[in-house]
PDB file of C-alpha atoms in Angstrom:
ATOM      1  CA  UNK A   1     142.583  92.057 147.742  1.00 53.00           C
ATOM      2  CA  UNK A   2     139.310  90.409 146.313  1.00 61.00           C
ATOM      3  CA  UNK A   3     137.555  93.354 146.145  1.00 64.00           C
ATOM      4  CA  UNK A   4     140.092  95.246 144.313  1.00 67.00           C
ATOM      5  CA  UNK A   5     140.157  92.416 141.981  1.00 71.00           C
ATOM      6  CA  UNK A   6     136.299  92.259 141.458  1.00 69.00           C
ATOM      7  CA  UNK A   7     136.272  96.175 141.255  1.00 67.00           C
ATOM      8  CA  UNK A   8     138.818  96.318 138.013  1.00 70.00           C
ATOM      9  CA  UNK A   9     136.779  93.692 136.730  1.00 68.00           C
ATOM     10  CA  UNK A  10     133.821  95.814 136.479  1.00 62.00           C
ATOM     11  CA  UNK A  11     135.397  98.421 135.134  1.00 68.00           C
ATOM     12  CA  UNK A  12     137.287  96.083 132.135  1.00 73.00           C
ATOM     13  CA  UNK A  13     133.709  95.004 131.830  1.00 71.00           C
ATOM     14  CA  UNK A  14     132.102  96.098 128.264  1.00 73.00           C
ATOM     15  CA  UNK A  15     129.157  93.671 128.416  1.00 75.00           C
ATOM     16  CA  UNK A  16     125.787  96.023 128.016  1.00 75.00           C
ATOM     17  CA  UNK A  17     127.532  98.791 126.242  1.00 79.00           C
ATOM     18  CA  UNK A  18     126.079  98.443 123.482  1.00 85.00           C
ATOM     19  CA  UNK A  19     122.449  98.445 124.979  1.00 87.00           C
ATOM     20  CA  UNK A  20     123.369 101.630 126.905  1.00 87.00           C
ATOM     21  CA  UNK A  21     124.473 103.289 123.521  1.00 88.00           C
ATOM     22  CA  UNK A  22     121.195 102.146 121.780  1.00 90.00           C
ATOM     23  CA  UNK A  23     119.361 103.474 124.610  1.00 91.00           C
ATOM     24  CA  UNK A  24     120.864 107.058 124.213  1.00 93.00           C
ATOM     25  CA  UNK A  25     120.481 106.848 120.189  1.00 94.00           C
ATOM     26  CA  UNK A  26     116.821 105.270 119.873  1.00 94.00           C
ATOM     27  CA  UNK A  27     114.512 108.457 120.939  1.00 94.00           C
ATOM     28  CA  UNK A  28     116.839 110.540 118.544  1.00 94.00           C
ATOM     29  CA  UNK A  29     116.371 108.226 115.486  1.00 94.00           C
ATOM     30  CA  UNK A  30     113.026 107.360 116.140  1.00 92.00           C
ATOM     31  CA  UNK A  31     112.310 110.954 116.073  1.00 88.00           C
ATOM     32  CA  UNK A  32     114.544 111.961 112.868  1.00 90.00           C
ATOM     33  CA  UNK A  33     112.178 108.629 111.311  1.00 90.00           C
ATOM     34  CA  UNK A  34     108.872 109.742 112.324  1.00 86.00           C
ATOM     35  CA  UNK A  35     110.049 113.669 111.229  1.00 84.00           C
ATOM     36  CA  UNK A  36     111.015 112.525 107.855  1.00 87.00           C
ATOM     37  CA  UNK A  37     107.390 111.138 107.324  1.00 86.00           C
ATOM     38  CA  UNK A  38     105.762 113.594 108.505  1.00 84.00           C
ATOM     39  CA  UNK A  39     107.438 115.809 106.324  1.00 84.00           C
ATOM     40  CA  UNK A  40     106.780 113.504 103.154  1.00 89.00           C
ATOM     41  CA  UNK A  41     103.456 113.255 103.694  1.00 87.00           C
ATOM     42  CA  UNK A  42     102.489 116.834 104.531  1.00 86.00           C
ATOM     43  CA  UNK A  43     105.005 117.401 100.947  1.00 91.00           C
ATOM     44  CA  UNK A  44     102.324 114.587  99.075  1.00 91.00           C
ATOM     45  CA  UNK A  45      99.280 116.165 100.012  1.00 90.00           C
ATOM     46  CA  UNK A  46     100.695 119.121  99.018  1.00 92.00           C
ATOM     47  CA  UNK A  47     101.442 118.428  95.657  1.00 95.00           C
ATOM     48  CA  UNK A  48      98.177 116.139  95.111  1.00 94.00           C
ATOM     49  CA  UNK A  49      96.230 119.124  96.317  1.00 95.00           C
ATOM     50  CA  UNK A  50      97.822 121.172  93.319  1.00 96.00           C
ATOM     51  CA  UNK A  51      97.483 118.858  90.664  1.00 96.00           C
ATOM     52  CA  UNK A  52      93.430 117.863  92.217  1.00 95.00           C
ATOM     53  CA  UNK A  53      92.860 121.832  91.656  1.00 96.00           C
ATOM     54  CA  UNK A  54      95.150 121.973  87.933  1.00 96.00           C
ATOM     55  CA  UNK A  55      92.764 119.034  86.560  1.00 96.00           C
ATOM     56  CA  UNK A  56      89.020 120.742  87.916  1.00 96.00           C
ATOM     57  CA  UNK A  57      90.492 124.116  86.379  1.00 95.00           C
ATOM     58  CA  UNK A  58      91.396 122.655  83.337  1.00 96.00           C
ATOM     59  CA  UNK A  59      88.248 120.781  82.728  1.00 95.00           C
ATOM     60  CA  UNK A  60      86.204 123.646  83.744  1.00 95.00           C
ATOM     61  CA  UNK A  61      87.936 125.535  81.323  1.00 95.00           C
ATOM     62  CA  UNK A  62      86.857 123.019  78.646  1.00 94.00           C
ATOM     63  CA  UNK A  63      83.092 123.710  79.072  1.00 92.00           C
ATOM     64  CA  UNK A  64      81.496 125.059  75.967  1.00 91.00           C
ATOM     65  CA  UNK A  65      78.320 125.959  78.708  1.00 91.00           C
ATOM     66  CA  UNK A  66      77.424 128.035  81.361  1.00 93.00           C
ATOM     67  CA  UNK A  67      78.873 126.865  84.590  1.00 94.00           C
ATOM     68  CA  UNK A  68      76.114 125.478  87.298  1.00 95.00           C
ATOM     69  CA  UNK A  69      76.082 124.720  90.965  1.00 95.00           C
ATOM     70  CA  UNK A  70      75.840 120.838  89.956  1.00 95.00           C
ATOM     71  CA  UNK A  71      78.781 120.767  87.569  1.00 95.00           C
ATOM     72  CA  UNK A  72      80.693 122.338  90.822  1.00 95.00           C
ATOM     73  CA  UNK A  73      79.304 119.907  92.925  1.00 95.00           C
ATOM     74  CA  UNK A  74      80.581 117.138  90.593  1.00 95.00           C
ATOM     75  CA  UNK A  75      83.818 118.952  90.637  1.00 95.00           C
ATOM     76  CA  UNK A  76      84.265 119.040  94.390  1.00 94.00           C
ATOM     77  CA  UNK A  77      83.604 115.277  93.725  1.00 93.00           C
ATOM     78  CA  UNK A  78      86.442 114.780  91.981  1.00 93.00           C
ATOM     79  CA  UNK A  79      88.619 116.644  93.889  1.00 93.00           C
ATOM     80  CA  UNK A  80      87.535 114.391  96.994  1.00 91.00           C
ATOM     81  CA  UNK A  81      88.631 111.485  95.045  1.00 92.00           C
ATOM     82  CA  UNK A  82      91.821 112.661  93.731  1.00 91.00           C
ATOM     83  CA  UNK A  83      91.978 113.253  97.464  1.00 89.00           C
ATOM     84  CA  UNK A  84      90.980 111.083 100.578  1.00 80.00           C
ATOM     85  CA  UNK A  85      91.732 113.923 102.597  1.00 80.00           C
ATOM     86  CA  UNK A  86      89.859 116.068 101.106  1.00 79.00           C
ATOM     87  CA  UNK A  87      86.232 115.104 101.976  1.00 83.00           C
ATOM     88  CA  UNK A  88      86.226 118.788 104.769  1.00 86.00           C
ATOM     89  CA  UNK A  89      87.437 120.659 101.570  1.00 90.00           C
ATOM     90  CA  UNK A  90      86.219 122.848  99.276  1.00 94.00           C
ATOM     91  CA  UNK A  91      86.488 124.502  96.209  1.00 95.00           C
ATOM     92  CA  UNK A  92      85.789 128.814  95.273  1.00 95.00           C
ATOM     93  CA  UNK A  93      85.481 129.404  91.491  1.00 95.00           C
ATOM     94  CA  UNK A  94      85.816 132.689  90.396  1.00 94.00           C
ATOM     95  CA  UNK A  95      85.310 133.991  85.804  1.00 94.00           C
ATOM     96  CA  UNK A  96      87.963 137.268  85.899  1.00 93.00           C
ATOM     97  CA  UNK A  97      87.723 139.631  82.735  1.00 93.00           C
ATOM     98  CA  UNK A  98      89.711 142.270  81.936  1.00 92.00           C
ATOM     99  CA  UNK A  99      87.887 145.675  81.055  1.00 92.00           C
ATOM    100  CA  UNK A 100      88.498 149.027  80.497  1.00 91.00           C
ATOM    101  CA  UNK A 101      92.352 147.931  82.399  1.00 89.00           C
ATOM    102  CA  UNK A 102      90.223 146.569  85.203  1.00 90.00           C
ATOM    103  CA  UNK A 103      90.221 143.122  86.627  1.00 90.00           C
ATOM    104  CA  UNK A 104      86.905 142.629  86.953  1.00 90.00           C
ATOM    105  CA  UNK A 105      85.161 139.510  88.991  1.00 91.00           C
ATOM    106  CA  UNK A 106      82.365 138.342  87.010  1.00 93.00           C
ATOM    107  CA  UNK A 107      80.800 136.028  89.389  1.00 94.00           C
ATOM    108  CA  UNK A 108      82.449 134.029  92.155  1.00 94.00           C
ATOM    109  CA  UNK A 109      81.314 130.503  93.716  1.00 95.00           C
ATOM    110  CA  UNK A 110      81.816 128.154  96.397  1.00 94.00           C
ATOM    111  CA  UNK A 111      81.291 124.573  97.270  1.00 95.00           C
ATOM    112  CA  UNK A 112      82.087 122.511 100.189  1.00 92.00           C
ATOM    113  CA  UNK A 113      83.470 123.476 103.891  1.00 88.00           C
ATOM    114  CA  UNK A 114      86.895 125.028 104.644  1.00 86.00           C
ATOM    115  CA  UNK A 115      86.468 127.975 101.919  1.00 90.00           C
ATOM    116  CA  UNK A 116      86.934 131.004 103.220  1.00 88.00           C
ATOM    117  CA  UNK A 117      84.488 133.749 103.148  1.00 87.00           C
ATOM    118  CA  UNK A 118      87.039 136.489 102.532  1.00 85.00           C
ATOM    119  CA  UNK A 119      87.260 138.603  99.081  1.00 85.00           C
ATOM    120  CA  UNK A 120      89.399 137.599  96.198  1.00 83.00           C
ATOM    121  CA  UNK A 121      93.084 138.305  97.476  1.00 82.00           C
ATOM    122  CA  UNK A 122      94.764 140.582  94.813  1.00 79.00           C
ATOM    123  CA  UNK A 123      97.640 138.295  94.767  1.00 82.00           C
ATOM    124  CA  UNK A 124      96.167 135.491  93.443  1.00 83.00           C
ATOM    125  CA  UNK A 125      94.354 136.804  90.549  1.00 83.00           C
ATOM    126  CA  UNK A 126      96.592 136.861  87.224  1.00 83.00           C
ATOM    127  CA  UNK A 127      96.946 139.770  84.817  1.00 82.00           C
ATOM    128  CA  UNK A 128      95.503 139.349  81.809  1.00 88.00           C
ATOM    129  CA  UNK A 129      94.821 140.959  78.230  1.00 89.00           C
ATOM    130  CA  UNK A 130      92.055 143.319  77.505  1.00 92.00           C
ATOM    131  CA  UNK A 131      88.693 141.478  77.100  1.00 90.00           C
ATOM    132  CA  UNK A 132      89.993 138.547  78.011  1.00 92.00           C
ATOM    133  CA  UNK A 133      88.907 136.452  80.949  1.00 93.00           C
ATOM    134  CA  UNK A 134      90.031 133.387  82.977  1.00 94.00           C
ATOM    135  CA  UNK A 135      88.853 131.064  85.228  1.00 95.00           C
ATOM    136  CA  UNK A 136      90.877 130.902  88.434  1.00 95.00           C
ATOM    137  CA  UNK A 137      90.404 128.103  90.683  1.00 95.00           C
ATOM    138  CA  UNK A 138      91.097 127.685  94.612  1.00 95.00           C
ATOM    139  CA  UNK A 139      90.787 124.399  96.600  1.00 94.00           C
ATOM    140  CA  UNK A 140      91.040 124.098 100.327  1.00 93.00           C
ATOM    141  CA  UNK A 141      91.735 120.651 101.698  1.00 92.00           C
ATOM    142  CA  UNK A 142      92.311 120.554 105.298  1.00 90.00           C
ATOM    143  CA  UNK A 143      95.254 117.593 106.098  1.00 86.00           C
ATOM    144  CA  UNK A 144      96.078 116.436 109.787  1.00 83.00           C
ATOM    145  CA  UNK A 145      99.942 114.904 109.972  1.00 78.00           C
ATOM    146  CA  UNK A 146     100.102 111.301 111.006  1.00 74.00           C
ATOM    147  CA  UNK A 147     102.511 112.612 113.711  1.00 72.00           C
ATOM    148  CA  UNK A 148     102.510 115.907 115.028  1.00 67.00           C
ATOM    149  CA  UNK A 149     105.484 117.175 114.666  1.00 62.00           C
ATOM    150  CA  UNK A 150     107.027 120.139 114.219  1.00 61.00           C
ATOM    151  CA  UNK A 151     103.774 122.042 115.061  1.00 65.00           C
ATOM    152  CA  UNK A 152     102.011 120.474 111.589  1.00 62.00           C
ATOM    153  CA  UNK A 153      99.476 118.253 112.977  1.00 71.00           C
ATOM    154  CA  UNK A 154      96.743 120.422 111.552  1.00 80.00           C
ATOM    155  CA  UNK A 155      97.104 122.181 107.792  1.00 84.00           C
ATOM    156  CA  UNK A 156      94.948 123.059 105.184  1.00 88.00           C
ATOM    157  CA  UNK A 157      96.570 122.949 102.114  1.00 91.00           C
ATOM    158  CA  UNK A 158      95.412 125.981  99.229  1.00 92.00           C
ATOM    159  CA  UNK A 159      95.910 126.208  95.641  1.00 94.00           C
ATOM    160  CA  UNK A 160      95.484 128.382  92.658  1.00 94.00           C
ATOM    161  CA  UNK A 161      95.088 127.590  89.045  1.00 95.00           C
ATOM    162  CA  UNK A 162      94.384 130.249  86.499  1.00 94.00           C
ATOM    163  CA  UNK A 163      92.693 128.405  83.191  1.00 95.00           C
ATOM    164  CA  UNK A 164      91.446 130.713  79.983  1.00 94.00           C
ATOM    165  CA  UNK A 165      88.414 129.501  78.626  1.00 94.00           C
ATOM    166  CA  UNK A 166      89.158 127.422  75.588  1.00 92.00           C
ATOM    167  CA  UNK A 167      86.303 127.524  73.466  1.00 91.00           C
ATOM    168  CA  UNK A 168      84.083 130.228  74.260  1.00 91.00           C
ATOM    169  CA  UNK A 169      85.553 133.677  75.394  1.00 90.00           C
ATOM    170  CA  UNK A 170      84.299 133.915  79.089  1.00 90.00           C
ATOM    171  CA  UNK A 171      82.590 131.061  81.013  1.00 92.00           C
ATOM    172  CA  UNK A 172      78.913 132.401  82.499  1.00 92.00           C
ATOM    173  CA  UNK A 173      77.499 130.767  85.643  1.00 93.00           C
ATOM    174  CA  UNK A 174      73.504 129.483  85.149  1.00 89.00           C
TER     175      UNK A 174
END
């Protein structure tokens, strides 16, 4: 008769319920919490690496000069401190004319590590007018996730910007 009575007990019991329930929901939102900043960071980087490679294209496009290997130098300098991340980065430079209906590369340059050693993809240079040229820009700033979630631990984060020169017609490289 005791034991029936401490037996229903137990099971009116609701004492630790709450730590069970906890212990069931903690790994889930633990992992939503460390997903979501995962996912804001890599989304920061990405957007800082855009706006790094917007401002070197832009200023480059300013230059009333020929283009050297130290001015690119002191651009990849920037970009590394627009960017913490971005000191394994690097930058390709490319002057694009248009003649005869031809893009035509003019002269193409890199600085830094992570650049790839591949051609011009098609898809990234811009159409332009006839005699006209631009300076397209490419930045490659590798990014590893505080977490390592969803497979992004390791990225390198590209972008493009297209500039036209803005005070001489094409931009030569010295």
């Amino acid at each position: 008769m005791r034991r029936r009575h401490v037996a229903a007990d137990l099971v009116r019991n609701e004492r630790g319920a709450s730590i069970i329930e906890f212990a069931l929901l903690a790994p889930v939102l633990l992992f939503l919490l460390l997903g979501t900043v995962t996912l804001f960071d890599l989304f920061r980087t990405l957007q800082n690496v855009e706006k790094a490679t917007f401002t070197v294209g832009d200023m480059m496009s300013r230059e009333n000069a020929a283009m050297t290997q130290a001015k690119l130098d002191n651009m990849l300098t920037l970009v590394r401190q627009m960017l913490p991340t971005a000191n394994d980065g690097g930058l390709r430079v490319s002057s694009i004319v248009k003649q005869g209906g031809l893009l035509v590369v003019k002269w193409t340059k890199t600085v830094g590590s992570n650049v790839p050693t591949t051609a011009l993809p098609a898809s990234v240079i811009p159409d332009v007018a006839e005699g006209d040229s631009v300076i397209l820009t490419e930045s490659f700033v590798p990014h590893r996730a505080a977490f390592g979630l969803f497979g992004a631990d390791s990225v390198v984060f590209g972008a493009q910007a297209a500039h036209r020169p803005r005070f001489v017609s094409a931009i030569a490289f010295q």
